[in-house]
Every structure is written in structure tokens, then in C-alpha cells.
Short mmCIF file of C-alpha atoms in Angstrom, two decimals:
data_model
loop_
_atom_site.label_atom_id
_atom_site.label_comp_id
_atom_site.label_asym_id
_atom_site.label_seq_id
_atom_site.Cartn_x
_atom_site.Cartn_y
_atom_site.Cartn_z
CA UNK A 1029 -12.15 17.66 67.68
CA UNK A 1030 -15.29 16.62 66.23
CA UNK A 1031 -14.45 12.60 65.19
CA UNK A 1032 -11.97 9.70 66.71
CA UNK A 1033 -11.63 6.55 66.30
CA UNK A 1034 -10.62 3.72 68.92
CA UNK A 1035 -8.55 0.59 67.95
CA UNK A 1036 -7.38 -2.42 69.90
CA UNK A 1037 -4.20 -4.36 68.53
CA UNK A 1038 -1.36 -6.98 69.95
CA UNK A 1039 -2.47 -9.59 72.12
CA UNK A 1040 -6.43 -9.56 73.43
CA UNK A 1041 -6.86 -8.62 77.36
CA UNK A 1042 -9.62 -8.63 79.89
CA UNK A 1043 -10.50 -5.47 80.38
CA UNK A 1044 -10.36 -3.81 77.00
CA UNK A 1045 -14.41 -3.69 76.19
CA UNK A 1046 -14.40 -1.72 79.62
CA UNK A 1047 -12.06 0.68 77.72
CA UNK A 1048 -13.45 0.91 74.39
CA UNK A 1049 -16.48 1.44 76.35
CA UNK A 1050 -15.35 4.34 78.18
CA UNK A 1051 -13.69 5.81 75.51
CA UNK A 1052 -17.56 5.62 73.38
CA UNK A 1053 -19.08 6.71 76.23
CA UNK A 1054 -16.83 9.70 77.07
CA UNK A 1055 -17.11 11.11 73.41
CA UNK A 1056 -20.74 10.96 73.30
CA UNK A 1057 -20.51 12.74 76.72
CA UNK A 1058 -18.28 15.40 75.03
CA UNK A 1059 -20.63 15.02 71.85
CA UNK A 1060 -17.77 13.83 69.63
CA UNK A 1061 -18.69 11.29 67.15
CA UNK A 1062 -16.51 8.25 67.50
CA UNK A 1063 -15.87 5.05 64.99
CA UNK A 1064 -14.26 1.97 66.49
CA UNK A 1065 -11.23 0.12 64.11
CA UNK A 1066 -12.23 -3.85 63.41
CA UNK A 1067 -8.94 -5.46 63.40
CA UNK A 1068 -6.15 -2.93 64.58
CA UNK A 1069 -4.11 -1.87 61.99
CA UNK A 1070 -5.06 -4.19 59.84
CA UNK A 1071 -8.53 -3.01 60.06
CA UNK A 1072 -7.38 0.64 59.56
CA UNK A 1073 -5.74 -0.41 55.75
CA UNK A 1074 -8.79 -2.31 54.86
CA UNK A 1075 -11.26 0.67 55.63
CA UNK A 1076 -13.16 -1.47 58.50
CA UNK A 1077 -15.01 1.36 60.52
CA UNK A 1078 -18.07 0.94 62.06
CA UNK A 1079 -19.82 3.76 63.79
CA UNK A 1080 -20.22 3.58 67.83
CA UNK A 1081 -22.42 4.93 70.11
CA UNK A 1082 -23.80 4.66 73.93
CA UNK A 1083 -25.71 1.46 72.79
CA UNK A 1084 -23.10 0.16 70.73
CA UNK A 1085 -20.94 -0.65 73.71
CA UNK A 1086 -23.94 -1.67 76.38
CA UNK A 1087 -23.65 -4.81 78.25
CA UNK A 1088 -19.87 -5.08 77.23
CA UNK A 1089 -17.76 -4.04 80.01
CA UNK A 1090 -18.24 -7.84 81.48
CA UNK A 1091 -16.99 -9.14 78.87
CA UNK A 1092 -13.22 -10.40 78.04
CA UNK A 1093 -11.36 -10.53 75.04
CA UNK A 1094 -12.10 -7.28 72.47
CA UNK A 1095 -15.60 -6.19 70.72
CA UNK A 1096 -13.38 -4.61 68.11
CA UNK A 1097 -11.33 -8.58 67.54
CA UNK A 1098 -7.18 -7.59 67.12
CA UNK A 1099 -4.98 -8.58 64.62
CA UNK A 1100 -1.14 -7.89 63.59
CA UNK A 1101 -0.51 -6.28 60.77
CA UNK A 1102 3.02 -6.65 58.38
CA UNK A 1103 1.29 -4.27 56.10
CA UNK A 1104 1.35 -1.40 58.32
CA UNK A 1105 4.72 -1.64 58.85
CA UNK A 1106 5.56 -0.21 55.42
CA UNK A 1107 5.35 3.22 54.22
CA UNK A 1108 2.42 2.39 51.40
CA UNK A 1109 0.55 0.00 54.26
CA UNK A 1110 0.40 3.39 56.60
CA UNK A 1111 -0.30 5.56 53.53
CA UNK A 1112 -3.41 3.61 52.65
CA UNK A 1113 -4.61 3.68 56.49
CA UNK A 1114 -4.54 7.54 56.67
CA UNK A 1115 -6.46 7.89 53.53
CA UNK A 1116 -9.24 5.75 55.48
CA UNK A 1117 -9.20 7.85 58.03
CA UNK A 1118 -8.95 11.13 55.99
CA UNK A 1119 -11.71 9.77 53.89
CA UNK A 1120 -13.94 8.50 57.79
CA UNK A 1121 -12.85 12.36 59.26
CA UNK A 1122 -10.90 10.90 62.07
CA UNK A 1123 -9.27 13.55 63.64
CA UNK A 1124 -7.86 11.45 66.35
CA UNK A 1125 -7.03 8.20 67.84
CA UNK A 1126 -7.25 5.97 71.00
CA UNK A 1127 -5.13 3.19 70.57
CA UNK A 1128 -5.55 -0.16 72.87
CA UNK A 1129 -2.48 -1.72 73.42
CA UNK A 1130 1.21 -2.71 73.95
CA UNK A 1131 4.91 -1.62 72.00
CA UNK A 1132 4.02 -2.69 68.97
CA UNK A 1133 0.92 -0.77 69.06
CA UNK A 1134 2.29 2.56 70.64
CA UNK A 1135 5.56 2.00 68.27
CA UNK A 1136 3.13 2.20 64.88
CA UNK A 1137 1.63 5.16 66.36
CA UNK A 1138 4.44 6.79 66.98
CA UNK A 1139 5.71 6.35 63.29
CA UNK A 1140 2.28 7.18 62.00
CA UNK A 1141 2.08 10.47 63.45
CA UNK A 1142 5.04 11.53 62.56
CA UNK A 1143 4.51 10.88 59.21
CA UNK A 1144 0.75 11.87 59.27
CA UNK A 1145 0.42 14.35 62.33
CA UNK A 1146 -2.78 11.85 63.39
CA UNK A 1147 -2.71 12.06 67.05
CA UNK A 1148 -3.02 9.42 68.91
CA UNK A 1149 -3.20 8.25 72.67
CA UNK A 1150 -2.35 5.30 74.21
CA UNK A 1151 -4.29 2.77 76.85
CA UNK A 1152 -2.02 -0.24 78.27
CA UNK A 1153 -3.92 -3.32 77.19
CA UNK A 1154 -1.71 -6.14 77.91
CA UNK A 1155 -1.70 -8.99 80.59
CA UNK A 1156 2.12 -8.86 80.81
CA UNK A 1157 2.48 -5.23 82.69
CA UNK A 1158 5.43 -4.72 80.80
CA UNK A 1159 4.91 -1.32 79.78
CA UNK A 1160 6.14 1.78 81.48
CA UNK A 1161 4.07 4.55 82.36
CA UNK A 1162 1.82 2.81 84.72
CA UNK A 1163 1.85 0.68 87.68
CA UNK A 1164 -0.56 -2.06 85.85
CA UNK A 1165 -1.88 -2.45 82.14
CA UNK A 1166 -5.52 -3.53 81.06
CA UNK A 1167 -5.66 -7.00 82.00
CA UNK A 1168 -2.84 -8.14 84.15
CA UNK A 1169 -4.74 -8.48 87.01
CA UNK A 1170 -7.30 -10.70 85.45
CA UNK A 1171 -4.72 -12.91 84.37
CA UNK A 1172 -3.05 -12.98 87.49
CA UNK A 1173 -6.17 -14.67 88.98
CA UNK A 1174 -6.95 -16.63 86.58
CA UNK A 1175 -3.45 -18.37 86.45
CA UNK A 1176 -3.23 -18.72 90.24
CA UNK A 1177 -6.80 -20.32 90.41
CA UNK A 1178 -5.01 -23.22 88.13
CA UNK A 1179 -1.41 -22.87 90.03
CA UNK A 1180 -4.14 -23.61 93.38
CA UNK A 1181 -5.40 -26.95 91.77
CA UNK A 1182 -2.02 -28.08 90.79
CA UNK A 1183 -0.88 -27.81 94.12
CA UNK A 1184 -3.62 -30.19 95.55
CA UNK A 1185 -2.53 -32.49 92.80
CA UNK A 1186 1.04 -32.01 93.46
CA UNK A 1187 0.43 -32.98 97.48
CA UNK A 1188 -1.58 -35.63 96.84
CA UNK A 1189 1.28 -37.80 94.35
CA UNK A 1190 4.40 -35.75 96.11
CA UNK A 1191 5.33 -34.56 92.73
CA UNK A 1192 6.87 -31.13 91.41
CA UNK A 1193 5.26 -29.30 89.08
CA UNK A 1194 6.67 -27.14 86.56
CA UNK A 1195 4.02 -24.74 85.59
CA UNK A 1196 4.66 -21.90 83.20
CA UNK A 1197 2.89 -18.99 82.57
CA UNK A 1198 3.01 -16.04 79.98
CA UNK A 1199 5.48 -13.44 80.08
CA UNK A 1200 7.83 -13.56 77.12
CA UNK A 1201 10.41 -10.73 78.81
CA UNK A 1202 8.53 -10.18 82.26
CA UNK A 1203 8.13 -11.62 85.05
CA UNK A 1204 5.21 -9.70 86.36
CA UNK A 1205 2.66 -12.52 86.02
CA UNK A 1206 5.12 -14.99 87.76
CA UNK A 1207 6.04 -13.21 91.12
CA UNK A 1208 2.51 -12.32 92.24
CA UNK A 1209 1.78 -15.94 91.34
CA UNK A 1210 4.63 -17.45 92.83
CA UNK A 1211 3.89 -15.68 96.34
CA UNK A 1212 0.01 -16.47 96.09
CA UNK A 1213 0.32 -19.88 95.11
CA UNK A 1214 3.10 -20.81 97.31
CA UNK A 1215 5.75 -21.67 94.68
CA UNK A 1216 8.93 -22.59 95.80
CA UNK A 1217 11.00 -21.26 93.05
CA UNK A 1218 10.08 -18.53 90.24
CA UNK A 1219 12.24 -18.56 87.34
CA UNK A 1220 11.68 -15.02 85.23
CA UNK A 1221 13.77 -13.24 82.73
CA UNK A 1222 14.72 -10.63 84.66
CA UNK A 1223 17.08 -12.54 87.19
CA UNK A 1224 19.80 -14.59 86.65
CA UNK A 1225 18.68 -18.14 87.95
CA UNK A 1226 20.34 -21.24 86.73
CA UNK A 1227 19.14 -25.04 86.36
CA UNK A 1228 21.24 -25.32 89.39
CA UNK A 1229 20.51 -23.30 91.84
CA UNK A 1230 16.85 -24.65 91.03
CA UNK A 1231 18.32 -28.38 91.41
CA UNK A 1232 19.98 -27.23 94.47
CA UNK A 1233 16.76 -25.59 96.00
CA UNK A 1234 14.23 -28.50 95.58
CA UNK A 1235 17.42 -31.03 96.80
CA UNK A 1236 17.07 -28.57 100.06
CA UNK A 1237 13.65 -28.93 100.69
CA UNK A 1238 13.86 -32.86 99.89
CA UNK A 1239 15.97 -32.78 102.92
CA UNK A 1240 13.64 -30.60 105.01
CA UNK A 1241 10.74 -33.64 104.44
CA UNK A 1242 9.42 -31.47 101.45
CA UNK A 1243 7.23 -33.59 99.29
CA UNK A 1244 5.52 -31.59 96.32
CA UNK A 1245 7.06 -28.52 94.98
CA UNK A 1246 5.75 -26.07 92.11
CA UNK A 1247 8.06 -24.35 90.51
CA UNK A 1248 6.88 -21.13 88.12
CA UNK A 1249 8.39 -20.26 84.97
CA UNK A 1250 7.68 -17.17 83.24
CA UNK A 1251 8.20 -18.19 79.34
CA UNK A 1252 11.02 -15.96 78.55
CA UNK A 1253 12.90 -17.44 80.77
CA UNK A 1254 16.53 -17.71 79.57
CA UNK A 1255 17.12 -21.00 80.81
CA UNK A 1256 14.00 -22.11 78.81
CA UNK A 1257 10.31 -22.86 78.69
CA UNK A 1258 9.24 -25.21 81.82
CA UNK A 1259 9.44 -28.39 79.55
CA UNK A 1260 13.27 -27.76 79.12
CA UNK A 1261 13.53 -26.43 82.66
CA UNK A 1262 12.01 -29.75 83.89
CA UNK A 1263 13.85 -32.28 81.70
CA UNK A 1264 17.20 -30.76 83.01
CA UNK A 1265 16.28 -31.08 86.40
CA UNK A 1266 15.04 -34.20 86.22
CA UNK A 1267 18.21 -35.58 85.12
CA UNK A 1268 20.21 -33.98 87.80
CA UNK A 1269 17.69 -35.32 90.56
CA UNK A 1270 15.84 -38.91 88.72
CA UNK A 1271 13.97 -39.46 91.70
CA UNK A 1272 12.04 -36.73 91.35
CA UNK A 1273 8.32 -37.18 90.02
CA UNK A 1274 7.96 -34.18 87.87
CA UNK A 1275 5.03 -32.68 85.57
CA UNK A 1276 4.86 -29.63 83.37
CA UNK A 1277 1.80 -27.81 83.32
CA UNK A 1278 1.93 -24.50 80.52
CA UNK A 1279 -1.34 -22.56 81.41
CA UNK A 1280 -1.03 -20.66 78.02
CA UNK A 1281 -3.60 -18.34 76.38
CA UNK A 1282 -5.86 -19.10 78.97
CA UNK A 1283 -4.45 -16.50 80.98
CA UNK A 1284 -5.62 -14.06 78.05
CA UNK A 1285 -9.83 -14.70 78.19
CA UNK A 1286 -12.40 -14.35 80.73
CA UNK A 1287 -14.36 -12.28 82.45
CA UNK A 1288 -11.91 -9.26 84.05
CA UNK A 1289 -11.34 -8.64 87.23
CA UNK A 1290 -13.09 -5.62 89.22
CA UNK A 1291 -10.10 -3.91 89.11
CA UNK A 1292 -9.52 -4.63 85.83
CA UNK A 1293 -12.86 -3.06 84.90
CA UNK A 1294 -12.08 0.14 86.97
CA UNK A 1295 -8.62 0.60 85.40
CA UNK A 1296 -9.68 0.29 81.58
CA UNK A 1297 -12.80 2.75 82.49
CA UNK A 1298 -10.34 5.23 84.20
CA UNK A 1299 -7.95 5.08 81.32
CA UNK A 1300 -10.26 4.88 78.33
CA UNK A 1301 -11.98 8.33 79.82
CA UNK A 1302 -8.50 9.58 79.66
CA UNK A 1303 -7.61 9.02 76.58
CA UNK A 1304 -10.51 10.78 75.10
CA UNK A 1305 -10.16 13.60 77.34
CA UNK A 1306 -6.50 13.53 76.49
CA UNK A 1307 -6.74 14.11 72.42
CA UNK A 1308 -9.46 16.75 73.42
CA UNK A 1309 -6.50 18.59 75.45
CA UNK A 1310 -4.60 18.11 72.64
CA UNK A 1311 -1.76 15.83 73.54
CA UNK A 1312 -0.73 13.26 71.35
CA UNK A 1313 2.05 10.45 71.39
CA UNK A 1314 1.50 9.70 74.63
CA UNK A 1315 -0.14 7.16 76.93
CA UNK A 1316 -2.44 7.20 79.88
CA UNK A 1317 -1.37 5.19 83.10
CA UNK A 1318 -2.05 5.45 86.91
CA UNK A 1319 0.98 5.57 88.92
CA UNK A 1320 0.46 5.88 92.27
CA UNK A 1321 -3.24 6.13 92.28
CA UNK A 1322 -2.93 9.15 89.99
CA UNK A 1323 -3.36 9.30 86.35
CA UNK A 1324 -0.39 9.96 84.61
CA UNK A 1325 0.70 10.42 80.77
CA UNK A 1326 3.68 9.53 79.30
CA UNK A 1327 5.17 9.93 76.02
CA UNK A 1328 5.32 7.12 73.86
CA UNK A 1329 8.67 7.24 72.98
CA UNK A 1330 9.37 6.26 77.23
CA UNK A 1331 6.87 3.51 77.33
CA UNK A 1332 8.20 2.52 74.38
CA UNK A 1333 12.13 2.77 75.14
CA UNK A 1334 12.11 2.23 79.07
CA UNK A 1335 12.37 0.03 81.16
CA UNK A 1336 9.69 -1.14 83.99
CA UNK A 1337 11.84 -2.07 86.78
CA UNK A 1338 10.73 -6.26 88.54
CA UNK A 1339 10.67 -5.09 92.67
CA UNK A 1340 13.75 -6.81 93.93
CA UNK A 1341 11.76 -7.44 97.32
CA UNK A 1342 9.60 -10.11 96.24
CA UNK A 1343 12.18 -12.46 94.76
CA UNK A 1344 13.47 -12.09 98.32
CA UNK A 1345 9.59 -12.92 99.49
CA UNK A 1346 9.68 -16.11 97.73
CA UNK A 1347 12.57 -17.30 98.74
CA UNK A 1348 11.48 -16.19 102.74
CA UNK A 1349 8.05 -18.05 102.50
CA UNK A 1350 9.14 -21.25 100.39
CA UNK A 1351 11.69 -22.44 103.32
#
């Protein structure tokens, strides 16, 4: 393999310049020429290629966001929109991808080499950790942080005007942002899509710690949640308790930027070093993960189709620590 190309696509995440970086780095090391994608797919259509190297990708890995910007593409999904982005790379001499990001992104992969027989492997860029095939994607634990550095200040604010604050953060069918926050930040309730909780059983909680001489609460809401987003969540219970002096806080895209985490540094170095090294080896479909300190890679068609599995204990947790 003489020429790849690296891509980022779905939603941004901190952590993804230390992978692209990598992932330039490693195929110089390998002396393999690599091109990096502007735009995702959308990018790949449009012939947008620019050449990498070492000093391409210097004073980068700090950085948040992605070097190589993202961008959905409807085009893609249709047989002429994928035909157009293999003649780009047929016409660049891409011999193989590295693809930077979530389902949709391993999903048009998937499709692509089967019509195309362009192999491609996958890095976990997301800040949900949705994805199976590794214990934590590109970016979660950035976001993590930097939503329980806000969930922190609401709670001073929250003491000082005994109020209850409904604060939601991202996680449109996981709850993996939500627990760690709700057991750092000292929630009293999380509300995520993978458990059953009712408006009630929240009404009935905060009604509980009224009586213990509770004064503030936060509550977290991941925003798949299928009793709703926090604003419906908090109208409802208002209602049920007026009394209550409540507030909705939605952190939002926030959660997306900034500069990542140490760890998220580490994990999109480790990963984007495998997924060059893993199109050299030949695989292809498949992506690169850690699981249990060791790297891992798993076929596509399982990160795509399976599902990663909320740890029961800490919805227990939360309900120990908030009495």
C-alpha cells in the first residue's frame, strides 16, 4: 500500500486532530504517502484532497474540533454520489482509507467497499461512546469534563436560590455522558434512554428529598430521553410539585469543542496508529478500539449492528449517593 487517505465525518470531537495526526505521522513512518478528505464524504464527491505530511499535522494534537472540518453528506448515500467519490480516489491513487467517526460513517464504508473493494478502517470519533468495539470513542472523555465543569457551577447556583435544575446534556440514544456526570456532579436523578424512568418516579424522588430538608436538586437528562428533553421533563414536574423553583439548563454543542482531554489525546494517537497499521495488514471493514487496555478490531458490521451495553451498577450508584 503505497497511498491512503484519512477522513473525519458525523459530529466533530476532541480528540480527532490527535488522530488524523497519528494516522499522517504513522504513514510517513511506514513511507506511505497519505492525503487527508476536507469535508467527509462530501469532500470525497467533490474531489477535496489535500496532500499531508509530518508538518502538515504539527502543533495540532491540542487542538479540538477537526483540521479536516466534517460534513454530512445525502449525496453519498446514492449509488451515483459513491460512484463519483471512487473515481476521486481512483483518479488521487488511494488505495485505502482511515475513516474518523461514528454509524453513519462506518455504515457508508461498509456499503462503499462492497461496492468498490476500497478498504477502509475505522477510528471511534464521537463524544457519545455509543459505539461498540471499544470501551471509549475519540472524545467522550473530553466532553465528560467539560459538561461536569458546567453541571459544578450550576450546583453552586442551585444551593445558593434552593432551586432544581434540569440540566441536559447530549446523548440522543446513550446515556454514557449522563451517568459519569450524574455521579461526579452529584445529581440526584439521571434520566437516560436506556432505562425506563417516568415523570413520576422523578416527582416522587425530589418530593423524598424535600422531606429529608433537601433544598437544591440537579437532575440530568440525557436528550434522548423518552420522556423528553429537560424543558418537557421540567414543565411536567413542575406541575405535579408548583412549589418547586425549577431551571433548565441544555449545555448543548458545547460539550463537542475544546481542547481534549489527556486521555483523549492518548486514545486518538493509539487508535489513529492502528488504523494505518491495520490497512497495511490488510484488514478492512473493521474498526480499531481498546477494550480492556488492549487494542482490539472489530468488524464494522458489529459496531454497526450491536449493542454497547449502559453498566447497570451505576444507576444503582446514583441512586446510593443522592439519598
Amino acid at each position: 500500500m503505497k497511498r491512503i487517505a484519512v477522513f473525519t465525518s458525523g459530529g466533530d470531537s476532541p480528540g480527532m486532530n490527535a488522530a488524523i495526526r497519528a494516522v499522517v505521522r504513522t504513514a510517513t513512518y511506514h513511507g506511505i504517502e497519505v492525503y487527508g478528505i476536507m469535508r467527509g464524504y462530501s469532500g470525497m464527491i467533490k474531489g477535496e484532497f489535500v496532500r499531508l505530511d509530518s508538518a502538515s499535522v504539527s502543533n495540532t494534537v491540542q487542538k479540538g474540533g477537526t483540521i479536516l472540518k466534517s460534513a454530512r453528506s445525502l449525496k453519498f448515500m446514492t449509488k451515483e454520489g459513491r460512484q463519483q467519490a471512487f473515481d476521486q480516489l481512483v483518479n488521487h491513487g488511494i488505495e485505502g482509507l482511515v475513516a474518523i467517526g461514528g454509524n453513519g460513517t462506518f455504515t457508508g464504508a461498509t456499503i462503499f467497499e462492497e461496492e468498490f473493494g476500497i478498504p477502509t478502517v475505522g477510528a471511534p470519533g464521537t463524544i457519545d461512546n455509543d459505539l461498540y468495539g471499544t470501551d471509549y470513542t475519540i472524545g467522550y472523555d473530553t466532553a465528560v469534563n467539560t459538561a461536569l465543569d458546567c453541571i459544578d457551577k450550576i450546583r453552586d447556583t442551585a444551593d445558593s436560590h434552593d432551586r432544581c435544575f434540569f440540566v441536559e446534556v447530549m446523548g440522543r440514544d446513550s446515556g454514557y455522558i449522563a451517568i459519569p456526570c450524574a455521579i461526579g456532579g452529584g445529581a440526584e436523578i439521571v434520566m437516560i434512554p436506556e432505562t425506563q424512568m417516568s415523570t413520576d418516579v422523578v416527582v416522587d424522588t425530589l418530593q423524598a428529598g424535600w422531606k429529608r430538608s433537601k433544598t437544591s436538586f440537579i437532575v440530568i437528562v440525557a436528550e434522548g430521553d423518552e420522556e423528553g428533553n429537560a424543558t418537557q421533563v421540567a414543565a411536567r414536574v413542575k406541575e405535579a410539585i408548583p412549589q418547586l423553583d425549577t431551571r433548565v439548563t441544555v449545555i448543548g454543542h458545547i460539550q463537542r469543542g475544546g481542547s481534549p482531554t489527556a486521555a483523549d489525546r492518548l486514545l486518538g494517537s493509539q487508535i489513529g496508529i492502528a488504523a494505518v497499521e491495520g490497512l497495511m495488514n490488510g484488514m478492512r471493514n473493521v474498526m480499531a478500539g481498546i477494550i480492556d487496555k488492549k487494542l482490539v478490531y472489530t468488524p464494522f458490521v458489529d459496531t454497526i449492528n450491536k449493542k454497547k451495553l449502559i453498566n447497570q451498577s451505576f444507576m444503582r450508584m446514583v441512586e446510593i449517593l443522592s439519598v
